């Protein structure tokens, strides 16, 4: 009987509490940071392609492709933002 209680205590002590932030590769902070960096890189690439196209350095097909990628990235960011705001508003509506 003492063996079971010590095993339960050990399991409880080694479990990560839900209130502690998770640091590492799979944390939400790293996920959002990499998503934001990807959006920034996509926009920067489209700007460089647009400037190159204006000076004759890039073909129009590359410009259209870069603008389409940027449009998709911005629409994705707006959709994620809307979902976060919706979730926040839902939390605010919860009774305490």
mmCIF file with all atom_site columns, C-alpha atoms in Angstrom:
data_model
loop_
_atom_site.group_PDB
_atom_site.id
_atom_site.type_symbol
_atom_site.label_atom_id
_atom_site.label_alt_id
_atom_site.label_comp_id
_atom_site.label_asym_id
_atom_site.label_entity_id
_atom_site.label_seq_id
_atom_site.pdbx_PDB_ins_code
_atom_site.Cartn_x
_atom_site.Cartn_y
_atom_site.Cartn_z
_atom_site.occupancy
_atom_site.B_iso_or_equiv
_atom_site.pdbx_formal_charge
_atom_site.auth_seq_id
_atom_site.auth_comp_id
_atom_site.auth_asym_id
_atom_site.auth_atom_id
_atom_site.pdbx_PDB_model_num
ATOM 1  C CA . UNK A 1 1  ? 0.000   0.000  0.000   1.00 0.00 ? 1  UNK A CA 1
ATOM 2  C CA . UNK A 1 2  ? 2.857   2.350  0.786   1.00 0.00 ? 2  UNK A CA 1
ATOM 3  C CA . UNK A 1 3  ? 4.347   1.510  -2.608  1.00 0.00 ? 3  UNK A CA 1
ATOM 4  C CA . UNK A 1 4  ? 1.256   2.764  -4.454  1.00 0.00 ? 4  UNK A CA 1
ATOM 5  C CA . UNK A 1 5  ? 1.088   6.032  -2.549  1.00 0.00 ? 5  UNK A CA 1
ATOM 6  C CA . UNK A 1 6  ? 4.776   6.773  -3.130  1.00 0.00 ? 6  UNK A CA 1
ATOM 7  C CA . UNK A 1 7  ? 4.386   6.016  -6.834  1.00 0.00 ? 7  UNK A CA 1
ATOM 8  C CA . UNK A 1 8  ? 1.397   8.353  -7.022  1.00 0.00 ? 8  UNK A CA 1
ATOM 9  C CA . UNK A 1 9  ? 3.310   11.048 -5.147  1.00 0.00 ? 9  UNK A CA 1
ATOM 10 C CA . UNK A 1 10 ? 6.281   10.625 -7.476  1.00 0.00 ? 10 UNK A CA 1
ATOM 11 C CA . UNK A 1 11 ? 4.013   10.834 -10.528 1.00 0.00 ? 11 UNK A CA 1
ATOM 12 C CA . UNK A 1 12 ? 2.351   13.940 -9.157  1.00 0.00 ? 12 UNK A CA 1
ATOM 13 C CA . UNK A 1 13 ? 5.695   15.581 -8.396  1.00 0.00 ? 13 UNK A CA 1
ATOM 14 C CA . UNK A 1 14 ? 7.117   14.892 -11.836 1.00 0.00 ? 14 UNK A CA 1
ATOM 15 C CA . UNK A 1 15 ? 4.026   16.022 -13.758 1.00 0.00 ? 15 UNK A CA 1
ATOM 16 C CA . UNK A 1 16 ? 4.255   19.519 -15.177 1.00 0.00 ? 16 UNK A CA 1
ATOM 17 C CA . UNK A 1 17 ? 1.576   21.733 -13.653 1.00 0.00 ? 17 UNK A CA 1
ATOM 18 C CA . UNK A 1 18 ? -0.748  23.365 -16.162 1.00 0.00 ? 18 UNK A CA 1
ATOM 19 C CA . UNK A 1 19 ? 0.176   26.799 -14.822 1.00 0.00 ? 19 UNK A CA 1
ATOM 20 C CA . UNK A 1 20 ? 3.842   26.525 -15.741 1.00 0.00 ? 20 UNK A CA 1
ATOM 21 C CA . UNK A 1 21 ? 4.777   27.667 -19.248 1.00 0.00 ? 21 UNK A CA 1
ATOM 22 C CA . UNK A 1 22 ? 6.262   25.023 -21.475 1.00 0.00 ? 22 UNK A CA 1
ATOM 23 C CA . UNK A 1 23 ? 9.670   25.936 -22.834 1.00 0.00 ? 23 UNK A CA 1
ATOM 24 C CA . UNK A 1 24 ? 11.126  24.087 -25.764 1.00 0.00 ? 24 UNK A CA 1
ATOM 25 C CA . UNK A 1 25 ? 10.502  23.215 -29.368 1.00 0.00 ? 25 UNK A CA 1
ATOM 26 C CA . UNK A 1 26 ? 6.746   22.618 -29.120 1.00 0.00 ? 26 UNK A CA 1
ATOM 27 C CA . UNK A 1 27 ? 5.747   25.636 -27.048 1.00 0.00 ? 27 UNK A CA 1
ATOM 28 C CA . UNK A 1 28 ? 3.041   27.981 -28.298 1.00 0.00 ? 28 UNK A CA 1
ATOM 29 C CA . UNK A 1 29 ? 5.459   30.890 -28.028 1.00 0.00 ? 29 UNK A CA 1
ATOM 30 C CA . UNK A 1 30 ? 7.842   29.301 -30.541 1.00 0.00 ? 30 UNK A CA 1
ATOM 31 C CA . UNK A 1 31 ? 4.971   28.352 -32.834 1.00 0.00 ? 31 UNK A CA 1
ATOM 32 C CA . UNK A 1 32 ? 3.586   31.892 -32.949 1.00 0.00 ? 32 UNK A CA 1
ATOM 33 C CA . UNK A 1 33 ? 7.051   33.391 -33.282 1.00 0.00 ? 33 UNK A CA 1
ATOM 34 C CA . UNK A 1 34 ? 7.878   31.173 -36.246 1.00 0.00 ? 34 UNK A CA 1
ATOM 35 C CA . UNK A 1 35 ? 4.504   31.942 -37.866 1.00 0.00 ? 35 UNK A CA 1
ATOM 36 C CA . UNK A 1 36 ? 5.074   35.681 -37.463 1.00 0.00 ? 36 UNK A CA 1
ATOM 37 C CA . UNK A 1 37 ? 8.605   35.353 -38.835 1.00 0.00 ? 37 UNK A CA 1
ATOM 38 C CA . UNK A 1 38 ? 7.271   33.406 -41.831 1.00 0.00 ? 38 UNK A CA 1
ATOM 39 C CA . UNK A 1 39 ? 4.692   36.111 -42.533 1.00 0.00 ? 39 UNK A CA 1
ATOM 40 C CA . UNK A 1 40 ? 7.359   38.791 -42.304 1.00 0.00 ? 40 UNK A CA 1
ATOM 41 C CA . UNK A 1 41 ? 9.658   36.866 -44.650 1.00 0.00 ? 41 UNK A CA 1
ATOM 42 C CA . UNK A 1 42 ? 6.852   36.359 -47.183 1.00 0.00 ? 42 UNK A CA 1
ATOM 43 C CA . UNK A 1 43 ? 5.999   40.062 -47.203 1.00 0.00 ? 43 UNK A CA 1
ATOM 44 C CA . UNK A 1 44 ? 9.665   41.058 -47.459 1.00 0.00 ? 44 UNK A CA 1
ATOM 45 C CA . UNK A 1 45 ? 10.163  38.636 -50.380 1.00 0.00 ? 45 UNK A CA 1
ATOM 46 C CA . UNK A 1 46 ? 7.132   40.076 -52.198 1.00 0.00 ? 46 UNK A CA 1
ATOM 47 C CA . UNK A 1 47 ? 8.411   43.621 -51.713 1.00 0.00 ? 47 UNK A CA 1
ATOM 48 C CA . UNK A 1 48 ? 11.824  42.710 -53.103 1.00 0.00 ? 48 UNK A CA 1
ATOM 49 C CA . UNK A 1 49 ? 10.246  40.930 -56.063 1.00 0.00 ? 49 UNK A CA 1
ATOM 50 C CA . UNK A 1 50 ? 8.002   43.937 -56.746 1.00 0.00 ? 50 UNK A CA 1
ATOM 51 C CA . UNK A 1 51 ? 10.953  46.338 -56.664 1.00 0.00 ? 51 UNK A CA 1
ATOM 52 C CA . UNK A 1 52 ? 12.954  44.022 -58.915 1.00 0.00 ? 52 UNK A CA 1
ATOM 53 C CA . UNK A 1 53 ? 10.033  43.755 -61.321 1.00 0.00 ? 53 UNK A CA 1
ATOM 54 C CA . UNK A 1 54 ? 9.705   47.537 -61.539 1.00 0.00 ? 54 UNK A CA 1
ATOM 55 C CA . UNK A 1 55 ? 13.347  47.877 -62.550 1.00 0.00 ? 55 UNK A CA 1
ATOM 56 C CA . UNK A 1 56 ? 13.093  45.028 -65.043 1.00 0.00 ? 56 UNK A CA 1
ATOM 57 C CA . UNK A 1 57 ? 15.017  42.477 -62.997 1.00 0.00 ? 57 UNK A CA 1
ATOM 58 C CA . UNK A 1 58 ? 12.159  40.011 -62.456 1.00 0.00 ? 58 UNK A CA 1
ATOM 59 C CA . UNK A 1 59 ? 9.555   38.607 -64.776 1.00 0.00 ? 59 UNK A CA 1
ATOM 60 C CA . UNK A 1 60 ? 5.870   39.416 -64.264 1.00 0.00 ? 60 UNK A CA 1
ATOM 61 C CA . UNK A 1 61 ? 5.090   35.787 -63.447 1.00 0.00 ? 61 UNK A CA 1
ATOM 62 C CA . UNK A 1 62 ? 7.375   35.925 -60.389 1.00 0.00 ? 62 UNK A CA 1
ATOM 63 C CA . UNK A 1 63 ? 5.668   39.145 -59.278 1.00 0.00 ? 63 UNK A CA 1
ATOM 64 C CA . UNK A 1 64 ? 2.195   37.617 -59.554 1.00 0.00 ? 64 UNK A CA 1
ATOM 65 C CA . UNK A 1 65 ? 3.329   34.511 -57.685 1.00 0.00 ? 65 UNK A CA 1
ATOM 66 C CA . UNK A 1 66 ? 4.920   36.557 -54.875 1.00 0.00 ? 66 UNK A CA 1
ATOM 67 C CA . UNK A 1 67 ? 1.814   38.724 -54.531 1.00 0.00 ? 67 UNK A CA 1
ATOM 68 C CA . UNK A 1 68 ? -0.437  35.654 -54.413 1.00 0.00 ? 68 UNK A CA 1
ATOM 69 C CA . UNK A 1 69 ? 1.714   34.126 -51.661 1.00 0.00 ? 69 UNK A CA 1
ATOM 70 C CA . UNK A 1 70 ? 1.588   37.382 -49.717 1.00 0.00 ? 70 UNK A CA 1
ATOM 71 C CA . UNK A 1 71 ? -2.174  37.623 -50.095 1.00 0.00 ? 71 UNK A CA 1
ATOM 72 C CA . UNK A 1 72 ? -2.597  34.077 -48.798 1.00 0.00 ? 72 UNK A CA 1
ATOM 73 C CA . UNK A 1 73 ? -0.262  34.748 -45.843 1.00 0.00 ? 73 UNK A CA 1
ATOM 74 C CA . UNK A 1 74 ? -2.097  37.933 -44.862 1.00 0.00 ? 74 UNK A CA 1
ATOM 75 C CA . UNK A 1 75 ? -5.503  36.240 -45.156 1.00 0.00 ? 75 UNK A CA 1
ATOM 76 C CA . UNK A 1 76 ? -4.238  33.427 -42.929 1.00 0.00 ? 76 UNK A CA 1
ATOM 77 C CA . UNK A 1 77 ? -2.941  35.907 -40.336 1.00 0.00 ? 77 UNK A CA 1
ATOM 78 C CA . UNK A 1 78 ? -6.261  37.779 -40.341 1.00 0.00 ? 78 UNK A CA 1
ATOM 79 C CA . UNK A 1 79 ? -8.197  34.520 -39.924 1.00 0.00 ? 79 UNK A CA 1
ATOM 80 C CA . UNK A 1 80 ? -6.026  33.494 -36.980 1.00 0.00 ? 80 UNK A CA 1
ATOM 81 C CA . UNK A 1 81 ? -6.432  36.924 -35.412 1.00 0.00 ? 81 UNK A CA 1
ATOM 82 C CA . UNK A 1 82 ? -10.219 36.712 -35.801 1.00 0.00 ? 82 UNK A CA 1
ATOM 83 C CA . UNK A 1 83 ? -10.276 33.275 -34.155 1.00 0.00 ? 83 UNK A CA 1
ATOM 84 C CA . UNK A 1 84 ? -8.169  34.528 -31.230 1.00 0.00 ? 84 UNK A CA 1
ATOM 85 C CA . UNK A 1 85 ? -10.444 37.533 -30.727 1.00 0.00 ? 85 UNK A CA 1
ATOM 86 C CA . UNK A 1 86 ? -13.514 35.292 -30.930 1.00 0.00 ? 86 UNK A CA 1
ATOM 87 C CA . UNK A 1 87 ? -12.049 32.936 -28.316 1.00 0.00 ? 87 UNK A CA 1
ATOM 88 C CA . UNK A 1 88 ? -11.192 35.864 -26.055 1.00 0.00 ? 88 UNK A CA 1
ATOM 89 C CA . UNK A 1 89 ? -14.722 37.225 -26.310 1.00 0.00 ? 89 UNK A CA 1
ATOM 90 C CA . UNK A 1 90 ? -16.116 33.771 -25.548 1.00 0.00 ? 90 UNK A CA 1
ATOM 91 C CA . UNK A 1 91 ? -13.952 33.589 -22.418 1.00 0.00 ? 91 UNK A CA 1
ATOM 92 C CA . UNK A 1 92 ? -15.226 37.008 -21.343 1.00 0.00 ? 92 UNK A CA 1
ATOM 93 C CA . UNK A 1 93 ? -18.809 35.773 -21.674 1.00 0.00 ? 93 UNK A CA 1
ATOM 94 C CA . UNK A 1 94 ? -18.206 32.835 -19.332 1.00 0.00 ? 94 UNK A CA 1
ATOM 95 C CA . UNK A 1 95 ? -19.773 33.180 -15.906 1.00 0.00 ? 95 UNK A CA 1
ATOM 96 C CA . UNK A 1 96 ? -17.350 33.383 -13.020 1.00 0.00 ? 96 UNK A CA 1
#
